[in-house]
Tab-separated table of C-alpha atoms in Angstrom:
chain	number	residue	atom	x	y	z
A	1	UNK	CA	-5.942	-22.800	-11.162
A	2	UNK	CA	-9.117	-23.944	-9.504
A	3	UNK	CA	-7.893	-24.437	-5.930
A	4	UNK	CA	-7.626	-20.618	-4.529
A	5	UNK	CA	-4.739	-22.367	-1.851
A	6	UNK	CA	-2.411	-23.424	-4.549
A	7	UNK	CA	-2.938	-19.992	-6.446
A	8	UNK	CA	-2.168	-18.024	-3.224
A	9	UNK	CA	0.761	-20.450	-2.598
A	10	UNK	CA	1.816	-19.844	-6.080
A	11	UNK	CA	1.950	-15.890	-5.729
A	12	UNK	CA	3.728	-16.352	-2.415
A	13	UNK	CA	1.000	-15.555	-0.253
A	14	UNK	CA	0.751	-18.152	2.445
A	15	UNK	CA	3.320	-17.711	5.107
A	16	UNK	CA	1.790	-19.661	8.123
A	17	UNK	CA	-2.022	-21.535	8.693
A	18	UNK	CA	-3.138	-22.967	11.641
A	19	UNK	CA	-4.066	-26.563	9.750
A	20	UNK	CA	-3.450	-26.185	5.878
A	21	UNK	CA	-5.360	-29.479	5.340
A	22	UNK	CA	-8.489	-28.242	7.023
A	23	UNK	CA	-8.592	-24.630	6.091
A	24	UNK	CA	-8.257	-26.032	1.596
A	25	UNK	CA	-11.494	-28.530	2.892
A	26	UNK	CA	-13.031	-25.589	4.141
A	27	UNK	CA	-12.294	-23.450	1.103
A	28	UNK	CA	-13.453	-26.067	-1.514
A	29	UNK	CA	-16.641	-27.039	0.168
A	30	UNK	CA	-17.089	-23.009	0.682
A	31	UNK	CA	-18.590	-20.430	0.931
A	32	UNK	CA	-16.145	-19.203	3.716
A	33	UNK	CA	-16.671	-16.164	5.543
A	34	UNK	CA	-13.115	-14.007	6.482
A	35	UNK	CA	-12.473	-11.266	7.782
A	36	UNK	CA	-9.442	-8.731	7.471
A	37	UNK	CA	-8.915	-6.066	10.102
A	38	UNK	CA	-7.528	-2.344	9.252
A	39	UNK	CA	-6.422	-0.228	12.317
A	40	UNK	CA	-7.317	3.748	11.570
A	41	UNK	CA	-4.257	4.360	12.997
A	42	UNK	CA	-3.254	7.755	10.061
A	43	UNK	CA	-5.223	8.747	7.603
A	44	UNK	CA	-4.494	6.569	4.682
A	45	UNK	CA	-3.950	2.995	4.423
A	46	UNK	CA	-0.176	2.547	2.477
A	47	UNK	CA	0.484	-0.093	-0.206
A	48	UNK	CA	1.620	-2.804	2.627
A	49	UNK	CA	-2.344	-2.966	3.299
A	50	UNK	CA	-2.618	-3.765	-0.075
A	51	UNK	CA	-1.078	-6.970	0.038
A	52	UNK	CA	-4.353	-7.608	2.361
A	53	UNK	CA	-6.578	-6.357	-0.103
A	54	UNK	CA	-6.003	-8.242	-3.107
A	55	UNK	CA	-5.735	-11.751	-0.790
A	56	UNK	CA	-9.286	-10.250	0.078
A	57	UNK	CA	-10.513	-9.885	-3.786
A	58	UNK	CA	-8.845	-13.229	-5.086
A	59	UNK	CA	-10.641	-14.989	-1.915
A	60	UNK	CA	-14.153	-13.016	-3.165
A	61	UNK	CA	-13.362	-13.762	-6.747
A	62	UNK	CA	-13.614	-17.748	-5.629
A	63	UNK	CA	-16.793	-17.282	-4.092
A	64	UNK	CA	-15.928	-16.786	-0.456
A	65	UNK	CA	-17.454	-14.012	1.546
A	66	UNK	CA	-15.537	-11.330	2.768
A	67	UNK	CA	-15.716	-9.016	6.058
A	68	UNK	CA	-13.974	-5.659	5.864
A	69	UNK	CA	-13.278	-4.465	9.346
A	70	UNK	CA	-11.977	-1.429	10.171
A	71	UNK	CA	-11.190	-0.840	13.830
A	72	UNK	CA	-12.903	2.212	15.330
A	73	UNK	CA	-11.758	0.683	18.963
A	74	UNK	CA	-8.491	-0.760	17.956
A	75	UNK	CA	-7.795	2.335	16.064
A	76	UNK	CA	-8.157	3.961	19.457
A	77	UNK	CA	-5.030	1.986	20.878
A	78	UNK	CA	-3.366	1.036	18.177
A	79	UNK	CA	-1.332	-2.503	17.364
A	80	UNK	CA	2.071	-2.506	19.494
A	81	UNK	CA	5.002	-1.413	17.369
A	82	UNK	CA	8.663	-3.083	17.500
A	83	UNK	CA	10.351	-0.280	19.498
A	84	UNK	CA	7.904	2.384	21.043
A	85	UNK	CA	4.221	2.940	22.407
A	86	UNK	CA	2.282	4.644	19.675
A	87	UNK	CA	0.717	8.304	19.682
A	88	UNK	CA	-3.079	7.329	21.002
A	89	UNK	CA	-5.416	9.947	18.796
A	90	UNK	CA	-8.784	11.865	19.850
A	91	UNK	CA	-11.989	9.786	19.064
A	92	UNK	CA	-12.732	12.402	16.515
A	93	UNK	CA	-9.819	11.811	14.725
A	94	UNK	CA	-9.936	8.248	14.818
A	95	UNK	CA	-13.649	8.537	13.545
A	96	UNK	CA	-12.840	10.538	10.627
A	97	UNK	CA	-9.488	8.196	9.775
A	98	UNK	CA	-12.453	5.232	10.129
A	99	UNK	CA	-14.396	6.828	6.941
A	100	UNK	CA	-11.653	7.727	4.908
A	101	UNK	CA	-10.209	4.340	5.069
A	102	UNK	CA	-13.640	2.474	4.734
A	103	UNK	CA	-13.829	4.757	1.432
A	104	UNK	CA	-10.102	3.649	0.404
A	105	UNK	CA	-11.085	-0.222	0.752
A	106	UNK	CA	-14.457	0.112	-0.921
A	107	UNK	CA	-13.538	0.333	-4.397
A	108	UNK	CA	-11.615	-3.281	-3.693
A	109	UNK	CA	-14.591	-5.265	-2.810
A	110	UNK	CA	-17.822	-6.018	-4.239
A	111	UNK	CA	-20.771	-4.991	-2.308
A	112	UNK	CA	-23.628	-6.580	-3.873
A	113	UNK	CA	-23.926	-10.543	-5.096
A	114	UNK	CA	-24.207	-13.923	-3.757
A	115	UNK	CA	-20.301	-13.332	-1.628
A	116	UNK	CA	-21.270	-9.230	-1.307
A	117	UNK	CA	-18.617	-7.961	1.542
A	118	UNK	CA	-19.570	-6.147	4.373
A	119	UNK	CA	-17.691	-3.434	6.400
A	120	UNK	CA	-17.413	-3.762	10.051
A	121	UNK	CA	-16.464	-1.494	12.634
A	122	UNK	CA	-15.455	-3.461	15.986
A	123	UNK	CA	-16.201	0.035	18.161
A	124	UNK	CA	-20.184	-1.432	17.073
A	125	UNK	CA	-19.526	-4.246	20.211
A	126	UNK	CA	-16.778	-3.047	22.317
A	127	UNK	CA	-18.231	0.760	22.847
A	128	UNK	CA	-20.609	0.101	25.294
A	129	UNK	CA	-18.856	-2.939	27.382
A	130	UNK	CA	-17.723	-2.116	30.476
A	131	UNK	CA	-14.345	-2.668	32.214
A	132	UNK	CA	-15.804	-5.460	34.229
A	133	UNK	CA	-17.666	-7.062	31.628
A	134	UNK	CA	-14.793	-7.190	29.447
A	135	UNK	CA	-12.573	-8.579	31.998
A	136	UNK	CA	-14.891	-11.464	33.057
A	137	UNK	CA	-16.858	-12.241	29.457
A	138	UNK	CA	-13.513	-11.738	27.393
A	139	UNK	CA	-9.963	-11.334	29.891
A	140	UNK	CA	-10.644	-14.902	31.864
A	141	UNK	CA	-9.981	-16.603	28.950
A	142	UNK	CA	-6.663	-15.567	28.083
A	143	UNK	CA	-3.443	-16.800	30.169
A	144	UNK	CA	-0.507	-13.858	31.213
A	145	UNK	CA	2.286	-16.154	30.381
A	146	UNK	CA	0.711	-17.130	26.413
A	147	UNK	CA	0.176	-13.683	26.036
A	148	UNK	CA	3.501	-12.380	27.472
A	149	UNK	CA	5.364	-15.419	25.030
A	150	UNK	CA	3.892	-13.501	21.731
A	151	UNK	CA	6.808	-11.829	19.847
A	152	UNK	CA	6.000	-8.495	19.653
A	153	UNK	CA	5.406	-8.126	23.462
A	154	UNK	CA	8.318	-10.006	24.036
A	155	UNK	CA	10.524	-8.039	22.035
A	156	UNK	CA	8.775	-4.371	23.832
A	157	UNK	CA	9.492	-6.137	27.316
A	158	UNK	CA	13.128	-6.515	26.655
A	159	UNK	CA	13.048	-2.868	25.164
A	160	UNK	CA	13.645	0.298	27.014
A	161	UNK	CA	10.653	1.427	27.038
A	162	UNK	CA	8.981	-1.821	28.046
A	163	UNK	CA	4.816	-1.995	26.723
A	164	UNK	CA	1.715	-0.625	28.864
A	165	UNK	CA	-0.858	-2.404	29.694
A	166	UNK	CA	-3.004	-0.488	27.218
A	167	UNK	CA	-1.336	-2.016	24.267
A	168	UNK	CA	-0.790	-5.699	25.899
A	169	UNK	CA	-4.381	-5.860	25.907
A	170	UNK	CA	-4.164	-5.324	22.400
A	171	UNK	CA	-4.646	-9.202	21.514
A	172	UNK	CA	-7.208	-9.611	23.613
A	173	UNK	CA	-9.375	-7.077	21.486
A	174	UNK	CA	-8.308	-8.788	18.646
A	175	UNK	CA	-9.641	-11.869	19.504
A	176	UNK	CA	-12.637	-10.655	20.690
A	177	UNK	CA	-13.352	-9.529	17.037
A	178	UNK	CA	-13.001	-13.356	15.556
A	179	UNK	CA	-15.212	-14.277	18.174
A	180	UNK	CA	-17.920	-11.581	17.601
A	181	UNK	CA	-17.207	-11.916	13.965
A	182	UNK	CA	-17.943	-15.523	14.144
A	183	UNK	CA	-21.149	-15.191	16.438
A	184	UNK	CA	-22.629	-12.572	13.924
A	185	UNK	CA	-21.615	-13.305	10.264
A	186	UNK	CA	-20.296	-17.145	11.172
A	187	UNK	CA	-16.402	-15.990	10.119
A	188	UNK	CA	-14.312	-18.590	10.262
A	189	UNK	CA	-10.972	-17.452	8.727
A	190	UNK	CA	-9.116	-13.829	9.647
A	191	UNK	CA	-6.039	-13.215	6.734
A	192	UNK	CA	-3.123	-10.939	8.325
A	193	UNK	CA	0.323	-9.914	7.704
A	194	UNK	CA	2.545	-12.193	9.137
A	195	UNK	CA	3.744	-10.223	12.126
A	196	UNK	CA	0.061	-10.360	12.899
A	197	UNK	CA	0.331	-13.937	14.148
A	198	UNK	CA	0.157	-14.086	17.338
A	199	UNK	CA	-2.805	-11.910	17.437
A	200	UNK	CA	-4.827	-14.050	15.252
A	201	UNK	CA	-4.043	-16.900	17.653
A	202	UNK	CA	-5.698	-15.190	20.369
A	203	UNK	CA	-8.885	-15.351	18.457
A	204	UNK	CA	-8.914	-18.871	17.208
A	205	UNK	CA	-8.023	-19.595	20.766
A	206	UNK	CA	-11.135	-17.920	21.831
A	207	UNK	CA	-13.791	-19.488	19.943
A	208	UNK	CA	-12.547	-22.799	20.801
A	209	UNK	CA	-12.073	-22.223	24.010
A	210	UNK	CA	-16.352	-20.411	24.337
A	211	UNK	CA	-17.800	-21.737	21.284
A	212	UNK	CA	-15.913	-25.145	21.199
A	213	UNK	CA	-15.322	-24.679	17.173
A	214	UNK	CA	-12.082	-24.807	15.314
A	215	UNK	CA	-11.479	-22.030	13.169
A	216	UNK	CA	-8.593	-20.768	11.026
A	217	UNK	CA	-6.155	-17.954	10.645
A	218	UNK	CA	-3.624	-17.420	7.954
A	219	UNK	CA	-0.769	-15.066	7.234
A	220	UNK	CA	0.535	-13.287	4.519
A	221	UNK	CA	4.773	-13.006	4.354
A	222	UNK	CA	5.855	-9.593	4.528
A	223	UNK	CA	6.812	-8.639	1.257
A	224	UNK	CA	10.954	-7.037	0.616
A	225	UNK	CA	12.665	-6.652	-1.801
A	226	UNK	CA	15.683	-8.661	-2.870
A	227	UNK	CA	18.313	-7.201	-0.625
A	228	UNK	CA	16.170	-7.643	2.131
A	229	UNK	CA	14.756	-3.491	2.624
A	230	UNK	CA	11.341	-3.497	3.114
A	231	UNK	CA	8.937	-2.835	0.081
A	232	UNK	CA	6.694	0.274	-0.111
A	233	UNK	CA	9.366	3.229	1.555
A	234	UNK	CA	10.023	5.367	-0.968
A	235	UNK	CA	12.384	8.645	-0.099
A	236	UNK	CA	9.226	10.332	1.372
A	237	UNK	CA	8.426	7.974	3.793
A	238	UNK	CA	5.485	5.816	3.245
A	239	UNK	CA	3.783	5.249	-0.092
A	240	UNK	CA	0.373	6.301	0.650
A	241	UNK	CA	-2.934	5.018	-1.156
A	242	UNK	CA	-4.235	8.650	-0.406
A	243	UNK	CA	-3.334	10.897	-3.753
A	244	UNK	CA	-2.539	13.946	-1.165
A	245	UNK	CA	-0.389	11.965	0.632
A	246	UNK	CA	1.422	10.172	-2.634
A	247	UNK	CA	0.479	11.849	-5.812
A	248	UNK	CA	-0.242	8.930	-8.742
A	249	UNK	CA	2.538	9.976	-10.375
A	250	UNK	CA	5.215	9.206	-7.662
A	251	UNK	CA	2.671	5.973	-7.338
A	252	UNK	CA	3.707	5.305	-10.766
A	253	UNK	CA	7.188	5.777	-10.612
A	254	UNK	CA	7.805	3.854	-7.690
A	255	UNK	CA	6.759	0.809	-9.221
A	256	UNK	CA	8.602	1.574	-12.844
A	257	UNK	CA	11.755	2.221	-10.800
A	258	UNK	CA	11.359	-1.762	-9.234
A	259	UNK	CA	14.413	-4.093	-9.621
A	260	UNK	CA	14.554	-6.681	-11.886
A	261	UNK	CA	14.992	-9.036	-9.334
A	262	UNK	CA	11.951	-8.022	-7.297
A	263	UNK	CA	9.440	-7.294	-10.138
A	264	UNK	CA	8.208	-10.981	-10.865
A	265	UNK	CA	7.769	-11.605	-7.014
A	266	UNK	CA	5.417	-8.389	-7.097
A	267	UNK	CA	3.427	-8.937	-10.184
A	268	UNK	CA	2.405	-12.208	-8.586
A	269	UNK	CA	1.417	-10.540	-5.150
A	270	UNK	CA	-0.208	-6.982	-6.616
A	271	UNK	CA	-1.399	-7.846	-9.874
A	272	UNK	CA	-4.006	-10.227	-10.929
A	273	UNK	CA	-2.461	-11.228	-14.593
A	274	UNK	CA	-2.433	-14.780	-14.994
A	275	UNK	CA	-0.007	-16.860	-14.616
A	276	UNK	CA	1.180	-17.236	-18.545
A	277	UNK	CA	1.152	-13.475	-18.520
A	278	UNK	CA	3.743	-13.313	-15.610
A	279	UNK	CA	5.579	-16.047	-17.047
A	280	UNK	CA	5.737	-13.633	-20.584
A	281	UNK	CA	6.939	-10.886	-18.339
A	282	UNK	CA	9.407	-12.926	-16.505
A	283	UNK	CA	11.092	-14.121	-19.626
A	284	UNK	CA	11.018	-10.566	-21.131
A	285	UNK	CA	12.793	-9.460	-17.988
A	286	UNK	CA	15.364	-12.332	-19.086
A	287	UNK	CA	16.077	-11.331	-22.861
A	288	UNK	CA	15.022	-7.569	-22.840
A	289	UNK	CA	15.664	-6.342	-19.534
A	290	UNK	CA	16.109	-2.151	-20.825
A	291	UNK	CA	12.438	-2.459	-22.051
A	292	UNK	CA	11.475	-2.645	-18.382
A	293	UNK	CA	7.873	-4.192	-19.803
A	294	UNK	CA	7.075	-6.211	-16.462
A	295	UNK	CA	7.453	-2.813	-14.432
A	296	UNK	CA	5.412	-0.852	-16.690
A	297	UNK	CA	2.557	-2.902	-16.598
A	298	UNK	CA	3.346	-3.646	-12.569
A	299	UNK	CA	3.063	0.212	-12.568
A	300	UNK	CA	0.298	0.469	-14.854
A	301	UNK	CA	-2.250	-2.071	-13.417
A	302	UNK	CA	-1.210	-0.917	-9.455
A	303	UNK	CA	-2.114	2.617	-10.492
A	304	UNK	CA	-5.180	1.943	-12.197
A	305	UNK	CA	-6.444	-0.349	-8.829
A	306	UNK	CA	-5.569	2.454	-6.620
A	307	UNK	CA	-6.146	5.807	-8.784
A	308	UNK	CA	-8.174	4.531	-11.646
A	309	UNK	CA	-7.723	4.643	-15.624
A	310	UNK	CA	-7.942	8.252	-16.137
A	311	UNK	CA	-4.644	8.693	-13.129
A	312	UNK	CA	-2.547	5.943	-14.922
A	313	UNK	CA	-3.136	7.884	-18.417
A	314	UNK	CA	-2.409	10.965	-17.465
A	315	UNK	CA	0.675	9.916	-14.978
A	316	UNK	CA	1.755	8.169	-18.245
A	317	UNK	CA	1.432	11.129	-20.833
A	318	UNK	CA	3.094	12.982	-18.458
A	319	UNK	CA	6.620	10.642	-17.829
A	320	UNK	CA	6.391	10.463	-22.021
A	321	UNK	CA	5.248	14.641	-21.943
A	322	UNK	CA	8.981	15.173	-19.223
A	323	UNK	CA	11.054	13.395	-22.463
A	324	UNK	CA	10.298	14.850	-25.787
A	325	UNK	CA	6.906	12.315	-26.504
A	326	UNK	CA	4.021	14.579	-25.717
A	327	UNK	CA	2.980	17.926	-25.370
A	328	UNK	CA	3.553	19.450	-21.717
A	329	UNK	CA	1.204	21.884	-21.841
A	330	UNK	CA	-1.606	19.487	-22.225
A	331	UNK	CA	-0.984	17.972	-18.712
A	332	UNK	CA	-3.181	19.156	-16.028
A	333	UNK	CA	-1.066	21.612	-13.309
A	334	UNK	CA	-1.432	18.869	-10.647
A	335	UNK	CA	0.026	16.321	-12.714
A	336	UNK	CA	2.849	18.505	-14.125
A	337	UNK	CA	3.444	19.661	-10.138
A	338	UNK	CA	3.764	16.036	-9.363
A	339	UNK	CA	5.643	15.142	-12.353
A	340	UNK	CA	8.517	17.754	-11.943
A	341	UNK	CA	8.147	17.759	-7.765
A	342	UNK	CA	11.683	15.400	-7.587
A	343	UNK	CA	13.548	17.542	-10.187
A	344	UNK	CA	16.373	19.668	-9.633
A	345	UNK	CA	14.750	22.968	-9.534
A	346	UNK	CA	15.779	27.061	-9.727
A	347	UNK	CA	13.847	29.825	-9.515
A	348	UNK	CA	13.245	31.979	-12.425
A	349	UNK	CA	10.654	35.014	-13.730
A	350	UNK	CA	9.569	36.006	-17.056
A	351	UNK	CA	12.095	37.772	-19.251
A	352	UNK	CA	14.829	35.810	-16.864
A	353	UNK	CA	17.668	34.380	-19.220
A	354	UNK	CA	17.644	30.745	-20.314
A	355	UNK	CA	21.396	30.140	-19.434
A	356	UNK	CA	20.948	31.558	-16.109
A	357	UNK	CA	18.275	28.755	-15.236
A	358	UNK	CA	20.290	26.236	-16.862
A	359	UNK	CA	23.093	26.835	-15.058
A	360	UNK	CA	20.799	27.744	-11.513
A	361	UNK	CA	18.827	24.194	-11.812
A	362	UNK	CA	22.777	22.232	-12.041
A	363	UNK	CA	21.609	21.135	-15.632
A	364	UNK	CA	25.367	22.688	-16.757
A	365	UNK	CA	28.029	24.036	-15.080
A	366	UNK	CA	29.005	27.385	-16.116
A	367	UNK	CA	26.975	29.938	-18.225
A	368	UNK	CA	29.594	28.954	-21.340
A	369	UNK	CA	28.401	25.539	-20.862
A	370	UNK	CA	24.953	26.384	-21.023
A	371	UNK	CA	25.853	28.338	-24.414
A	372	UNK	CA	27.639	25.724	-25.460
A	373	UNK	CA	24.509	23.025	-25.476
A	374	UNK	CA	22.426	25.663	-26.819
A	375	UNK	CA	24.743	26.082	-29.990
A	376	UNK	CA	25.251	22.511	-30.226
A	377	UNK	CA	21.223	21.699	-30.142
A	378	UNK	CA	21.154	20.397	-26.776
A	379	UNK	CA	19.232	22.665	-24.798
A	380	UNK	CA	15.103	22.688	-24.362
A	381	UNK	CA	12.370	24.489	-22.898
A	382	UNK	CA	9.559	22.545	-22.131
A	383	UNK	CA	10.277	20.306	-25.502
A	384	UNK	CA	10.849	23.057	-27.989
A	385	UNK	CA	14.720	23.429	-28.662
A	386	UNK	CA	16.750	26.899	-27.207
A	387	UNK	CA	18.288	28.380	-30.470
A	388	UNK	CA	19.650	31.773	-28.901
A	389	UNK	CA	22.108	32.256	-26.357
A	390	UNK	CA	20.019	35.376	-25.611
A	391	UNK	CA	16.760	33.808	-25.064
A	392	UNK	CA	14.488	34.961	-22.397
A	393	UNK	CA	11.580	32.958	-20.752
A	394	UNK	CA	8.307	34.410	-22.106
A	395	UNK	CA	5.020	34.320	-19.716
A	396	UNK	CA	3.985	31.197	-21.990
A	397	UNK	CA	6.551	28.867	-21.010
A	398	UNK	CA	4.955	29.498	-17.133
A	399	UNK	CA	2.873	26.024	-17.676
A	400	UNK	CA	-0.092	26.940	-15.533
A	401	UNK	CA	2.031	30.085	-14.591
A	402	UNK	CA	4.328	27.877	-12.207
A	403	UNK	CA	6.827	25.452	-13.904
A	404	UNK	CA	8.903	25.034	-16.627
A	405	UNK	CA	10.859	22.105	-17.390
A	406	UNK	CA	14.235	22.467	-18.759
A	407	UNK	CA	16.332	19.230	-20.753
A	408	UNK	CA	19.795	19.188	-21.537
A	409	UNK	CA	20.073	16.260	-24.212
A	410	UNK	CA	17.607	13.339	-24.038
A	411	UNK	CA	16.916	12.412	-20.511
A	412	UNK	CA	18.512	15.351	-18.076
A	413	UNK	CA	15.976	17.275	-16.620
A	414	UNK	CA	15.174	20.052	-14.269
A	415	UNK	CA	12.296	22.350	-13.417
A	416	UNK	CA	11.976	26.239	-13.035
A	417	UNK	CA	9.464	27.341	-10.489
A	418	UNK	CA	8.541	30.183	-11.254
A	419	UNK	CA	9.128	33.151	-8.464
């Protein structure tokens, strides 16, 4: 595909523009500046900001020219939420979230070249404005009753809790960015998340309203799954692009454990395999749907974007390592720790009986069942089969002196920890 509209339209990407026909004349004639903003609002951007990303790269990758902002004075507010006014943070904290999510997005982007990205930071032109200034360069522009008709604020007037005036301002930073964005580096397109459109209004209304131009705006749909829960929870909360915050290997897993019926729709947002290599997938999901091949390789390239090569190939030796396919003791102890960190688990010391950990981690019922699977051939110790009832753990089976995993059969597994 030539026209980088039609792919994004293909991968379900588009959700609303402000003139379609305008904004593809604009992209074919190109270069087009854009501009994606990211709110330090934690520490860690999660895989919804990803969706944001990769629109970025495939934009770059057709020779448009992209701006990276990251909001060191929106941070400081923060977006308004459905339901409740957000926690505002300490400048420092919002300055150090500012780094560590510059860092995150970096690796994305290219920096260098004819469409090189640059990072922006809109705390360079708000930090020294004053109240007044703001209010008559900026506020006199922007009517109470367009700004009290956007959803969101709509939605936090009717709540309990109602919305400060801190956070209905919000918009009005927001389009202050396009405009200074478009002054500076001549941006004429911001991207966003759908439930972002109202903000990026405000900003195209801005510029023509000062500058007389027409610029453009354009929304991603936020992405769910097939029974309508939103993508990217897992039973920890968020999935973080941070590895302290989500270890690679419950990266990995989340995306192997995807639905059949969602895993097309997300190798076409989060991947960038073509679109005969989807259409392979899709078809295998069809005919051989207990090979799970689309998720692994949805898994496998997400975790090498985020984590890199090395992450996805140990995450995978280890998920082969937890079944009987590798060696367990060659995995590294933060891999194993993440690997066995959902397991059923029991405590358990050197020279502690195998049956008694068996039956402690819920892997059997009863020490005669334990027995039982251990006469019968059933019963393992980090891959190498139990062959006494009697048998004791020895200081070896301690991987890294901490775990070891236990399997009952071929796929039921638990973890000793050791005490």
């Amino acid at each position: 595909m030539t026209d980088i509209l039609d792919e994004l339209h293909w991968r379900g990407l588009v959700a609303q523009t402000t003139d379609e026909a305008a904004l593809r004349s604009a992209l074919a004639e190109g270069p087009v500046t854009y501009y994606v903003g990211f709110d330090p609002t934690a520490q860690s951007l999660h895989v919804g900001h990803m969706v944001q990303l990769l629109t970025m790269r495939r934009l770059q990758l057709a020779g448009h020219r992209p701006l990276a902002l990251v909001g060191g004075a929106t941070g400081l507010i923060g977006d308004p939420r459905p339901t409740t006014e957000r926690s505002m943070q300490s400048r420092d904290v919002v300055a150090g979230w500012v780094e560590r999510i510059r860092a995150q997005i970096q690796p994305f982007l290219e920096f260098e070249g004819p469409v090189a990205a640059r990072m922006v930071n809109n705390l360079d032109w708000t930090g020294a404005m004053s109240a007044v200034d703001f209010l008559r360069d900026v506020g006199k522009h922007f009517r109470v009753g367009t700004m009290l008709s956007k959803d969101i604020v709509a939605r936090r007037l009717r709540s309990d809790e109602g919305i400060s005036y801190t956070e209905f301002s919000y918009q009005v930073l927001q389009g202050m960015d396009f405009r200074e964005l478009y002054e500076r580096h001549g941006c004429t397109l911001q991207l966003g998340g759908n439930d972002q459109w109202g903000n990026l209004l405000s900003g195209v209304e801005l510029i023509r309203k000062t500058d007389g131009t027409a610029v453009h705006a354009m929304t991603t749909p936020l992405i769910t799954k097939a029974d309508g829960s939103k993508m990217g929870k897992s039973e920890g909360g968020a999935l973080w692009l941070d590895p302290e915050l989500t270890s690679p290997y419950a990266f990995y897993q989340y995306w192997v454990n995807t639905a059949d019926a969602d895993v097309v729709k997300y190798l076409k947002v989060f991947t960038f395999r073509t679109r005969e290599e989807i259409e392979a997938l899709e078809l295998a999901v069809a005919e051989r749907p207990f090979a799970r091949e689309a998720q692994r390789a949805l898994a496998g390239d997400l975790t090498t974007l985020v984590h890199g090569q090395g992450a996805t190939d140990a995450v995978v030796a280890a998920s082969q390592a937890l079944f009987g396919k590798g060696e367990l003791g060659a995995l590294d102890a933060g891999t194993l720790g993440s690997a066995v960190a959902e397991l059923p688990s029991t405590s358990a010391r050197a020279g502690d009986l195998v049956v008694d950990a068996f039956v402690g981690s819920g892997l059997v019922a009863s020490k005669a069942a334990a027995r039982r699977a251990i006469a019968e051939g059933g019963a393992y110790v980090n891959n190498v089969k139990v062959t006494s009832e009697e048998a004791v753990f020895e200081p070896t089976d301690l991987l890294h002196g901490r775990h070891a995993v236990l399997r009952r059969g071929k796929r039921t597994l638990a973890v000793v920890v050791a005490d």
